[in-house]
Short mmCIF file of C-alpha atoms in Angstrom, two decimals:
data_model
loop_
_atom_site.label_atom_id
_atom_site.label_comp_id
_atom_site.label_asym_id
_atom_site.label_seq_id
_atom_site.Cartn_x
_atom_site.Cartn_y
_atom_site.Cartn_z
CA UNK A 1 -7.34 38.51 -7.73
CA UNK A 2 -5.90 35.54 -5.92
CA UNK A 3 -4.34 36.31 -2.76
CA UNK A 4 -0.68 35.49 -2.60
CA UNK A 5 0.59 32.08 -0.40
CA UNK A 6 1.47 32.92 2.86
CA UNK A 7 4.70 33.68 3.77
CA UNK A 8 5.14 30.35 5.81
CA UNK A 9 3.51 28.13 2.90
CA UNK A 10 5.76 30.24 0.44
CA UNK A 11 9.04 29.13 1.95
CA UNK A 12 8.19 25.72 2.67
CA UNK A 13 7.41 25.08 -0.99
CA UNK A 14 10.92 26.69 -2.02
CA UNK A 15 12.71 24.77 -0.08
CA UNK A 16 11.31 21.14 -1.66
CA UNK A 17 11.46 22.78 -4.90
CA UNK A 18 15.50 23.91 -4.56
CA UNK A 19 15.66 19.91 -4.47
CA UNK A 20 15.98 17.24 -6.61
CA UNK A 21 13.63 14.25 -6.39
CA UNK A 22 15.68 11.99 -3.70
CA UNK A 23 16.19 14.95 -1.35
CA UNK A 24 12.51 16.12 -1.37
CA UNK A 25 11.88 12.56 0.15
CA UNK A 26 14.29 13.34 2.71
CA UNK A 27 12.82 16.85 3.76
CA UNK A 28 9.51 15.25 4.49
CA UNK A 29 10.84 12.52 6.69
CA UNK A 30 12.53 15.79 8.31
CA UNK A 31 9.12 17.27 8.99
CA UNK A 32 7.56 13.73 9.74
CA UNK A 33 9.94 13.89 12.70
CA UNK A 34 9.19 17.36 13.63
CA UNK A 35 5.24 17.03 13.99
CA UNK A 36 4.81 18.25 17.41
CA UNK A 37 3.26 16.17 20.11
CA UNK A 38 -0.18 16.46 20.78
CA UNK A 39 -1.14 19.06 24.33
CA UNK A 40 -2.38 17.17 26.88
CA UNK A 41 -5.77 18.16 26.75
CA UNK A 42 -6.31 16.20 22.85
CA UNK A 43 -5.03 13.61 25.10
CA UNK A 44 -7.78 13.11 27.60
CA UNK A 45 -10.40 14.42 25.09
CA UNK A 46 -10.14 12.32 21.76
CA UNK A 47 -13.44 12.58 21.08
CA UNK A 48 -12.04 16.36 20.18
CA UNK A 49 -9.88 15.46 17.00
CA UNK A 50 -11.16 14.53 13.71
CA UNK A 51 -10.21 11.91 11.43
CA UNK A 52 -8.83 12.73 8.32
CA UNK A 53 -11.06 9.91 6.11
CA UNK A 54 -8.94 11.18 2.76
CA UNK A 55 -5.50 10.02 4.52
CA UNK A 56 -4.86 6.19 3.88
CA UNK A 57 -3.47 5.97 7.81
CA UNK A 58 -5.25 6.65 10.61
CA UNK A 59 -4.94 10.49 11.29
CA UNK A 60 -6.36 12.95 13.48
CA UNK A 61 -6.68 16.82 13.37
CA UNK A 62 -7.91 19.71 15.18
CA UNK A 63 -7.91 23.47 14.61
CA UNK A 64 -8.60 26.28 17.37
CA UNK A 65 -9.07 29.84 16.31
CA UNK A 66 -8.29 31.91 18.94
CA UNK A 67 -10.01 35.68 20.18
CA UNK A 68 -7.53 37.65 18.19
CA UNK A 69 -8.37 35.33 14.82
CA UNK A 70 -4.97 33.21 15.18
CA UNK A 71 -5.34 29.61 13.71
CA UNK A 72 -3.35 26.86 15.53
CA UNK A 73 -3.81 23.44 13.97
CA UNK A 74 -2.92 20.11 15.70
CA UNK A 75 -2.12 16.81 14.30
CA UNK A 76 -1.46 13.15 15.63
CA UNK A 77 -0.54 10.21 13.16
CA UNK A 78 1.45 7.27 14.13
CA UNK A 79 5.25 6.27 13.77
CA UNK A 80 4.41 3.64 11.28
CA UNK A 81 2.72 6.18 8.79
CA UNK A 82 5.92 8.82 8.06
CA UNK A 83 4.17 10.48 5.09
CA UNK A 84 1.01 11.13 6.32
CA UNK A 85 2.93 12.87 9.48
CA UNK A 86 5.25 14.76 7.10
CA UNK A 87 2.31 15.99 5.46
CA UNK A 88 0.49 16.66 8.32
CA UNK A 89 3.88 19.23 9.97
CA UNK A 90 3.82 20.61 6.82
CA UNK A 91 0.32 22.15 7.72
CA UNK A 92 0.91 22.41 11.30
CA UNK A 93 3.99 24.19 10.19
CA UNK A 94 2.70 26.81 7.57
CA UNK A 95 -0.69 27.41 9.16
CA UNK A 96 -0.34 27.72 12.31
CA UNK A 97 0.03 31.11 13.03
CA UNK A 98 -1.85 32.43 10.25
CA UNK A 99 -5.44 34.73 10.51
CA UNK A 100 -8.53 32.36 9.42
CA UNK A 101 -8.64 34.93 6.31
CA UNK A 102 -5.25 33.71 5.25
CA UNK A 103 -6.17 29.97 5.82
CA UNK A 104 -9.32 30.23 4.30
CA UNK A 105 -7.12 31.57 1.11
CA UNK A 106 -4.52 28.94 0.53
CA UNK A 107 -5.66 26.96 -2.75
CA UNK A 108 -6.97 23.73 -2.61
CA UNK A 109 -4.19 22.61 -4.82
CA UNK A 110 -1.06 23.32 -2.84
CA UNK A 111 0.09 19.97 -1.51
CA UNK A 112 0.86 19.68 -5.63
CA UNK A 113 2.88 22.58 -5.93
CA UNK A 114 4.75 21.27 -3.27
CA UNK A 115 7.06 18.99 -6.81
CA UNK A 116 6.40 15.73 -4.72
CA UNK A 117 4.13 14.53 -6.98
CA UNK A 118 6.86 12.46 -8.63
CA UNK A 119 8.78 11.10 -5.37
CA UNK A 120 5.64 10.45 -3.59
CA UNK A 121 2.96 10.11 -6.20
CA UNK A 122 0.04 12.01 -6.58
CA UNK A 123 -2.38 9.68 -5.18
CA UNK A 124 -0.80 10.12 -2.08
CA UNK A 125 -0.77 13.59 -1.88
CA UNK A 126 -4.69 13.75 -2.06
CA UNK A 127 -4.13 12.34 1.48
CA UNK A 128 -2.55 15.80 2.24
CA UNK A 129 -5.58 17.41 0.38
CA UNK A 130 -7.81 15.71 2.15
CA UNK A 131 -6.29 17.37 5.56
CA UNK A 132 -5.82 20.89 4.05
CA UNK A 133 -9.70 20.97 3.02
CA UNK A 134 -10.80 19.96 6.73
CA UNK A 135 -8.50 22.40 8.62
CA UNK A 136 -9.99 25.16 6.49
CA UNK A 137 -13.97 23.44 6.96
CA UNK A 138 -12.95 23.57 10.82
CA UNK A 139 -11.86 27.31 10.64
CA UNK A 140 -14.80 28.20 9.03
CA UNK A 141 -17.08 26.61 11.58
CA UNK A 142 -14.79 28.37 14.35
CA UNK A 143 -14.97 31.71 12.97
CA UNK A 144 -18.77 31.48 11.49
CA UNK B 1 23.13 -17.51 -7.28
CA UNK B 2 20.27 -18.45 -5.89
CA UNK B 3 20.37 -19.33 -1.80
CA UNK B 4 19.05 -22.66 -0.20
CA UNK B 5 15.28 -22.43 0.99
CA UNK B 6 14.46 -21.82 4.62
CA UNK B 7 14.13 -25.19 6.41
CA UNK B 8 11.99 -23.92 8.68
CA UNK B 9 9.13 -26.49 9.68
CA UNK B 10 6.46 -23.96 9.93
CA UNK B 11 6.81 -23.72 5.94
CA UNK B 12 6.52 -27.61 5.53
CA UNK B 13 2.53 -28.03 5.40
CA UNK B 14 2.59 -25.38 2.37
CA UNK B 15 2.71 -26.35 -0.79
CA UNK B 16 5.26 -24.26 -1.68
CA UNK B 17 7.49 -23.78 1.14
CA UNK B 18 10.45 -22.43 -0.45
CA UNK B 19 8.47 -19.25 -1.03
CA UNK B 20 8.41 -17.91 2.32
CA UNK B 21 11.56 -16.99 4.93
CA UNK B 22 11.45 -16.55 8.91
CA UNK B 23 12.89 -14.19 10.21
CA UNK B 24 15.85 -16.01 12.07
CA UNK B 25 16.52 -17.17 9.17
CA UNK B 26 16.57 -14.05 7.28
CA UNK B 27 18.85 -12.53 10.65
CA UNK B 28 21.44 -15.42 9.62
CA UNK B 29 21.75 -15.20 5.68
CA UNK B 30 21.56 -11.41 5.80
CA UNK B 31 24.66 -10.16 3.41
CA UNK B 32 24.82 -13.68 1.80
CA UNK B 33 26.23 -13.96 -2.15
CA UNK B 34 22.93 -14.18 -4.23
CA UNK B 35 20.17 -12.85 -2.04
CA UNK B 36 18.64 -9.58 -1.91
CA UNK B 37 16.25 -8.34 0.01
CA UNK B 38 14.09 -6.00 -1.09
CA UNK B 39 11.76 -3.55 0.88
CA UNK B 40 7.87 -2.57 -0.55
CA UNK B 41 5.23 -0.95 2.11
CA UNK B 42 1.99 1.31 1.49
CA UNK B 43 4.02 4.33 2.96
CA UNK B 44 6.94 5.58 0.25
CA UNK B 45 8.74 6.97 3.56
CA UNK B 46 8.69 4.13 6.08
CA UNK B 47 11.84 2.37 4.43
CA UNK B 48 13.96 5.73 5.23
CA UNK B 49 12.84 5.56 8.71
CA UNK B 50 15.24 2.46 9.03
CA UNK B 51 15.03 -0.73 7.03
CA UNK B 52 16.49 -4.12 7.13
CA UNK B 53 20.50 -3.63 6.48
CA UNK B 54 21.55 -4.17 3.21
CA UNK B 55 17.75 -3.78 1.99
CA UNK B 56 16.94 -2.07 -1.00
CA UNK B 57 13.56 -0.05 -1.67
CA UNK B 58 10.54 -0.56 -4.52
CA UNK B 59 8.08 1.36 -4.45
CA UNK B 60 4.83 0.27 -5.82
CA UNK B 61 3.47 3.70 -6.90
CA UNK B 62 6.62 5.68 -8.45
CA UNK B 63 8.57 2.35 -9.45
CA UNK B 64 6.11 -0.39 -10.63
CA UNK B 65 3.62 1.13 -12.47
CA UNK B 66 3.93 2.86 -15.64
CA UNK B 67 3.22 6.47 -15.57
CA UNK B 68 0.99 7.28 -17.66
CA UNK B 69 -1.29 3.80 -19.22
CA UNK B 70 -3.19 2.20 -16.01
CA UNK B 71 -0.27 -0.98 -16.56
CA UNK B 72 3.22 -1.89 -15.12
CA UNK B 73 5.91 -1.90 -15.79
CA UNK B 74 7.75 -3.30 -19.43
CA UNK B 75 10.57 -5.77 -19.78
CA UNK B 76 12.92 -2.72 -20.58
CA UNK B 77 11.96 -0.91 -17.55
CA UNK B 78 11.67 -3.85 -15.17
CA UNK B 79 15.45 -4.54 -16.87
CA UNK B 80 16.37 -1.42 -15.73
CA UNK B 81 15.12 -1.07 -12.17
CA UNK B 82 16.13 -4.45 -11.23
CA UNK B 83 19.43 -3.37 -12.67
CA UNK B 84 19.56 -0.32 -10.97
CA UNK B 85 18.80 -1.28 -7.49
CA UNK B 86 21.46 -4.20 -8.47
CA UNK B 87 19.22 -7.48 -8.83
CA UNK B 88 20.50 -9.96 -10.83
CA UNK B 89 17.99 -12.46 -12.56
CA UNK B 90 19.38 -15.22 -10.48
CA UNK B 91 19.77 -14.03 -7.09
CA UNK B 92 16.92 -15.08 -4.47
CA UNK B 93 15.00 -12.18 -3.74
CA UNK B 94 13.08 -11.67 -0.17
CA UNK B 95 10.49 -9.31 -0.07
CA UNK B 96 9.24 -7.61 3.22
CA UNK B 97 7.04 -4.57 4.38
CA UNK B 98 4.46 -2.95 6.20
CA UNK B 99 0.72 -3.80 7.09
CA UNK B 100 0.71 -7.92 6.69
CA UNK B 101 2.98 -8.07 3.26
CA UNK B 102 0.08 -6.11 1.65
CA UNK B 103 2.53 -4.27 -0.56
CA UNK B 104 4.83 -6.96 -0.77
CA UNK B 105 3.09 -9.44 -1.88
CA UNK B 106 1.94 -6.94 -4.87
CA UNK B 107 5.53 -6.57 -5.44
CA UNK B 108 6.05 -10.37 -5.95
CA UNK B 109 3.43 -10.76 -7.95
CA UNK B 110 4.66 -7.95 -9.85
CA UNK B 111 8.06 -9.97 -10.13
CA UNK B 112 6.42 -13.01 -10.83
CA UNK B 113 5.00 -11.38 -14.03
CA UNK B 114 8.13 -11.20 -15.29
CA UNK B 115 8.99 -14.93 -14.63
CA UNK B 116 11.97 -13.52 -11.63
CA UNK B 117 12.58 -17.43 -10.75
CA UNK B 118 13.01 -16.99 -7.01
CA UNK B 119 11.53 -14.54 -5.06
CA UNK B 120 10.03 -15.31 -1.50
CA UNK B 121 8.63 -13.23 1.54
CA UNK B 122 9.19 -12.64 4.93
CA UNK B 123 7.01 -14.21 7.19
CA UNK B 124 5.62 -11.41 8.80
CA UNK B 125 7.32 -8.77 7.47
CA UNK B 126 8.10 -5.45 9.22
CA UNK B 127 5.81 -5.61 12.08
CA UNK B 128 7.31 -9.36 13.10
CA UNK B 129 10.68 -8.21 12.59
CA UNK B 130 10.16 -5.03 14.82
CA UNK B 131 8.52 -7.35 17.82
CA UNK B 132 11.66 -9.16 18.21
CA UNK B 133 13.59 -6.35 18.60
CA UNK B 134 15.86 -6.69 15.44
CA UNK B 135 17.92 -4.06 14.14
CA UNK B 136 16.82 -1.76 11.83
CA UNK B 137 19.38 1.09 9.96
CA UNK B 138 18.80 3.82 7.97
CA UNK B 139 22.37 3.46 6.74
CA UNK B 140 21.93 3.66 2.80
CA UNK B 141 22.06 0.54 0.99
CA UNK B 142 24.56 0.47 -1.74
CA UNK B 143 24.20 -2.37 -4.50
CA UNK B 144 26.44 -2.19 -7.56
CA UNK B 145 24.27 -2.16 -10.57
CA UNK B 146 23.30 -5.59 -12.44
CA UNK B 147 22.58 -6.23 -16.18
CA UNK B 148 19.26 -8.05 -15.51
CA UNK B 149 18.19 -9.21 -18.82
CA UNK B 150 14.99 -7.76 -20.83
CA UNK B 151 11.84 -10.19 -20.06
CA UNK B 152 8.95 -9.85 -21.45
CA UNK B 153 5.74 -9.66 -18.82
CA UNK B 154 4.04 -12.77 -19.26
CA UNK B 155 0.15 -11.52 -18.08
CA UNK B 156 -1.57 -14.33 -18.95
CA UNK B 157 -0.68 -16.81 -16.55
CA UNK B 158 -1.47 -14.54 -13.19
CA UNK B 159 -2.99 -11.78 -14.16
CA UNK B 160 -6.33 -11.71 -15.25
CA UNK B 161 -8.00 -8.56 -17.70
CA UNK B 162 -11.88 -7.88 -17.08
CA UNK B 163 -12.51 -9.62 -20.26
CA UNK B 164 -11.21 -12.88 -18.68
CA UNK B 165 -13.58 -12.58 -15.88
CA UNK B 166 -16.25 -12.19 -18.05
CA UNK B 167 -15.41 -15.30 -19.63
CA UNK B 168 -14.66 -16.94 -16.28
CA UNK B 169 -18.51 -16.81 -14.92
CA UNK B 170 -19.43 -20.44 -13.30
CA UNK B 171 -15.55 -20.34 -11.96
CA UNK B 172 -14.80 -19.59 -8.70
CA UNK B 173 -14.20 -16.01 -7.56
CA UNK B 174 -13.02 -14.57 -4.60
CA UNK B 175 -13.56 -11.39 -3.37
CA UNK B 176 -10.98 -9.71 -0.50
CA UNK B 177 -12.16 -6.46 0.02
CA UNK B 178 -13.90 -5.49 3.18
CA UNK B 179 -17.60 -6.23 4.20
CA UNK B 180 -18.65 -3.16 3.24
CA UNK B 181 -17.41 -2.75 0.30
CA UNK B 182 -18.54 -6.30 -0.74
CA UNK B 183 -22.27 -5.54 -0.08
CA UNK B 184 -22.22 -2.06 -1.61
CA UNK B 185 -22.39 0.61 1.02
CA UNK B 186 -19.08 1.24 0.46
CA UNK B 187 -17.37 2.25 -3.47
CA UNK B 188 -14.05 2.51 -1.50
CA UNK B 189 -12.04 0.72 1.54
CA UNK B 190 -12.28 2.41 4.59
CA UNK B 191 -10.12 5.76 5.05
CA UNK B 192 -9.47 5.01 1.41
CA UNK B 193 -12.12 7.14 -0.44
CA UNK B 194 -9.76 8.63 -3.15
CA UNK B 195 -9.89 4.96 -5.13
CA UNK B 196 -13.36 4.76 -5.71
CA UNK B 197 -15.62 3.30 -8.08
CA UNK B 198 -19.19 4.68 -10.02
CA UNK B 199 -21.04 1.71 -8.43
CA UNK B 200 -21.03 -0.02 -5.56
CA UNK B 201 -21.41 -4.21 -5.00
CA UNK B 202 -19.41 -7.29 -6.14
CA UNK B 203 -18.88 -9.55 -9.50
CA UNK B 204 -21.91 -11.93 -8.74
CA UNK B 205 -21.16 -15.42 -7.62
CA UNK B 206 -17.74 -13.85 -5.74
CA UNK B 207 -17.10 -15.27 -2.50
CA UNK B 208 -16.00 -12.71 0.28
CA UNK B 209 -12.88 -13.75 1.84
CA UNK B 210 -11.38 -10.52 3.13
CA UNK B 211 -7.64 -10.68 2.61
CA UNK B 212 -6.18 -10.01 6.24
CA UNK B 213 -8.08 -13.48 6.99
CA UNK B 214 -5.14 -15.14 5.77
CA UNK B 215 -2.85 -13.38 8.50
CA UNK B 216 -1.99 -14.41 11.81
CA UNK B 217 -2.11 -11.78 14.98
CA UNK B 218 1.87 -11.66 15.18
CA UNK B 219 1.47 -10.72 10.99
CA UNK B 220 2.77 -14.44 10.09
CA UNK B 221 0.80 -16.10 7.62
CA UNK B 222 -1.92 -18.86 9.28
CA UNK B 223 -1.29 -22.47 9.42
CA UNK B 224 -2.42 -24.67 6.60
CA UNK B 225 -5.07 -26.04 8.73
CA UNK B 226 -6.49 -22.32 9.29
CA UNK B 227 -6.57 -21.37 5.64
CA UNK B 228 -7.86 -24.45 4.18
CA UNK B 229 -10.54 -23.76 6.59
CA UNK B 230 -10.77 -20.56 5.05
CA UNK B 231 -10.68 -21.07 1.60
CA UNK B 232 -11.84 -24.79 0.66
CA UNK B 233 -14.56 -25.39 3.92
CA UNK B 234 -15.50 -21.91 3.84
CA UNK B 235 -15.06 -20.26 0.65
CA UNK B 236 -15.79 -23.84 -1.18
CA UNK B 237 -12.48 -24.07 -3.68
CA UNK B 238 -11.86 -27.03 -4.39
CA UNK B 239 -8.74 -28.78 -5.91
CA UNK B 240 -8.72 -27.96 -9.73
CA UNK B 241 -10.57 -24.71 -9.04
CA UNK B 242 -9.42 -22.06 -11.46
CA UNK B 243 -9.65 -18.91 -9.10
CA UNK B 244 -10.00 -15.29 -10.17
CA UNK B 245 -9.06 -12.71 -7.21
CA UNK B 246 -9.82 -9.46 -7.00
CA UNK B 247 -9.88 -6.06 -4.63
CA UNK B 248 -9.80 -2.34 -5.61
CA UNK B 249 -6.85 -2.00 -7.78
CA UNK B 250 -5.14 -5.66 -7.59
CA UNK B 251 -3.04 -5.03 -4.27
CA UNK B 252 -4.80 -7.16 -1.63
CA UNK B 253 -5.68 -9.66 -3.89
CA UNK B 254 -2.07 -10.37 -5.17
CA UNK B 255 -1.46 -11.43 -0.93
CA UNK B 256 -4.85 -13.81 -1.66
CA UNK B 257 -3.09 -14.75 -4.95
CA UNK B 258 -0.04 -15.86 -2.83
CA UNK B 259 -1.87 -17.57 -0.29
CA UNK B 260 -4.23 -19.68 -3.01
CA UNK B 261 -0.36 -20.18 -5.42
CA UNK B 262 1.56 -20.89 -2.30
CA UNK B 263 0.65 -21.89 0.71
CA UNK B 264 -2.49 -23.93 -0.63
CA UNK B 265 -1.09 -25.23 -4.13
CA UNK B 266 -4.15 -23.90 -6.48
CA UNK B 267 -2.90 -24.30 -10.12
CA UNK B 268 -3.52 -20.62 -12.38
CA UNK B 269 -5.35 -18.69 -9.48
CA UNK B 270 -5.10 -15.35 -11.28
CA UNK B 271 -5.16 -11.60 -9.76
CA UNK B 272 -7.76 -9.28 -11.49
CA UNK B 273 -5.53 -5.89 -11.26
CA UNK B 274 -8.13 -3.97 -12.74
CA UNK B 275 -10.56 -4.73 -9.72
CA UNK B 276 -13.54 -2.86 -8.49
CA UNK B 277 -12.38 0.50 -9.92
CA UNK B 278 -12.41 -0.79 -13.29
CA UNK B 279 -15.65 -3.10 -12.85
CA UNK B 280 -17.19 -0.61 -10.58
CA UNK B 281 -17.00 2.17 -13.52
CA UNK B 282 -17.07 -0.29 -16.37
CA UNK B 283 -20.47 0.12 -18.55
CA UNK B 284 -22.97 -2.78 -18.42
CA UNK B 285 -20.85 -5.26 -16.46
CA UNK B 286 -23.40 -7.30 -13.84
CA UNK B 287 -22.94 -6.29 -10.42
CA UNK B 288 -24.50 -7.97 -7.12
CA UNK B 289 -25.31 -5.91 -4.10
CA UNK B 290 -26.03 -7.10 -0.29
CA UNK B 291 -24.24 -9.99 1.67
CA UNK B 292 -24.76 -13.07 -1.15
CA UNK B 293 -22.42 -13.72 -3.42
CA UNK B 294 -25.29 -14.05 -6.24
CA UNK B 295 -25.95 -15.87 -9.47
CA UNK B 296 -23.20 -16.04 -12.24
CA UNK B 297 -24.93 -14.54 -14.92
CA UNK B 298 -25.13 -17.13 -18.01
CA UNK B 299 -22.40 -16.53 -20.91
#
């Protein structure tokens, strides 16, 4: 049995599929501007993020997993590269929060269910892939 | 309508000056009867984040290529997105975007397949504009539709099939993809792995000229003096040359296609869209590996 989307993932996907094609476009520029800046201490450690190779701009995530099993994943991507931050707050967004279990658990293939495929193209969204895939490789090294 | 060329003496060694704007100039004709100006960058989201005022958007992904056949657009649907975003056949067309013109220049080549008479770029493009401080808005850009007429593509006079490089062996070939993926250690361009190809190498006897050598720090293009170092003392073209570029899927080499049509005059320089993730995959083509160019294999 697959385990159901989680909750956060769930409603994020609604609300770009209650939209039509033009408006999608417009909810991921909102969450472009709503990717969080980076603590401090990514700041003076860079060396601590990893680049997301899959993303076409330059990228960087990390992922903590804290003693109670809570996943908190931060992202950095420039100003010039809206997409690739929209996708990455859409991650930051839905996952953080979440138990490794439930991160380890969300399908490979949800960036496609988000129905951008046709405003933003599905090559791009492999970008988006690309990041899910290492945020769940980085939970499983944190919680192996 | 189409609007008098930039005067702009920068243009004047080119060959074709008429085919590029400045941006003071583009600041003064902005909103002018017959021009448009037309947005195209890598990211589908960047024009949202502000664009030039009165600017419309193409994007090369959802808008220029067909959906489902690896091809572009048609006459009927390049009729109908010019018309929609209100182009008319005659109206002067300036293209601008992100990283270098990479994606603009792909989108006038793309126009220049269907014979659009004037279409130029901006020197530069986004990142020159944004260094002098010029106004962006993210105002909406409203263009009443246009009939543009039905054209057929015309693909044999720019675009080049992997058939006609086959038959183009002992002609010059230039190669603008990065080191690595000229010598083979790379299938893909870096941070780009999702395009890649079975094989790695180059179409032997290609010259590498990677495409970004053609730009300028401020994004501007280099001086005639610069690129004919690059191209005829360097890569070895000579006047005449007939000129095959290619890159992964056709999009850097349409900026070397514009440099080589141009800026430096070549005659028939055509862009090999299919690239290195066709002739990468492609059964029994000859590849060369390492740093030299290699033999052309006999016909």
């Amino acid at each position: 049995m697959t385990a159901p989307l989680p909750d956060s993932l769930a409603a994020i996907r609604d609300d770009f599929l209650a939209l039509g094609q033009a408006d999608r476009l417009q909810l991921l520029l909102e969450f472009s501007q709503e990717l969080p800046e980076l603590p401090p201490r990514f700041a003076e450690h860079p060396d601590l993020l990893e680049r997301v190779e899959e993303c076409q701009s330059p990228v960087y995530i990390f992922v903590e997993v804290d003693s109670e099993n809570v996943v908190r994943m931060y992202a950095t991507a420039p100003p010039q590269s809206p997409t690739t931050r929209g996708f990455a707050s859409i991650l930051v967004q839905g996952l953080t929060g979440l138990a490794a279990e439930e991160v380890l658990a969300v399908p490979a293939d949800f960036p496609l269910t988000l129905g951008l495929t046709e405003a933003v193209s599905p090559l791009r969204i492999r970008g988006m892939s690309g990041m899910l895939g290492r945020v769940q490789r980085q939970v499983r090294e944190r919680t192996a | 309508m189409s609007v008098a060329p930039d005067p702009n003496p920068t243009f004047s060694a080119f060959a074709h000056p008429e085919r590029l704007v400045s941006s003071e100039w583009l600041a003064e004709h902005l909103g002018e009867e017959g021009l448009v100006v037309v947005e195209s960058d890598e990211d589908v989201l960047l024009y949202e984040t502000g664009h030039i005022d009165g600017a419309v958007k193409i994007d090369w992904h959802t808008e220029l290529n067909d959906p489902v056949v690896r091809d572009y657009l048609d006459g009927e649907g390049f009729a109908a997105l010019l018309s929609a975003k209100g182009i008319s056949r005659d109206d002067t067309v300036v293209i601008y975007g992100d990283k270098n013109n990479w994606w603009a220049a792909y989108a006038l080549w793309v126009f220049t397949l269907f014979g659009h008479p004037d279409v130029r770029l901006l020197d530069g493009g986004r990142a020159k504009w944004e260094a002098e401080g010029r106004a962006y808005t993210t105002d909406a850009t409203s263009r009443p539709a246009t009939e543009y007429p039905v054209v057929e593509r015309n693909d044999s006079a720019v675009r080049a099939f992997k058939e006609d490089v086959l038959a183009h062996f002992g002609n010059p070939l230039i190669d603008v993809r990065s080191p690595e993926e000229y010598t083979g250690e790379r299938t893909h361009m870096p941070a780009y792995p999702e395009e890649g190809a079975l094989r790695g190498g180059h179409i032997p006897s290609a010259q590498s000229v990677p495409w970004a050598k053609a730009v300028a720090e401020d994004g501007t293009f280099k001086s005639r003096a610069e690129l004919d170092g690059i191209y005829r003392d360097g890569a070895g073209l000579r006047e005449g040359d007939s000129v095959i570029a290619y890159c992964r899927i056709g999009e850097r080499s349409s900026h070397t296609w514009f440099v080589l049509t141009h800026l430096l005059g070549f005659e028939g320089v055509r862009n090999y869209d299919g690239s290195w993730t066709e002739w990468g995959s492609a059964v029994r083509v000859p590849i060369a590996t390492g740093a030299e160019p290699g033999e052309a294999p006999g016909r």
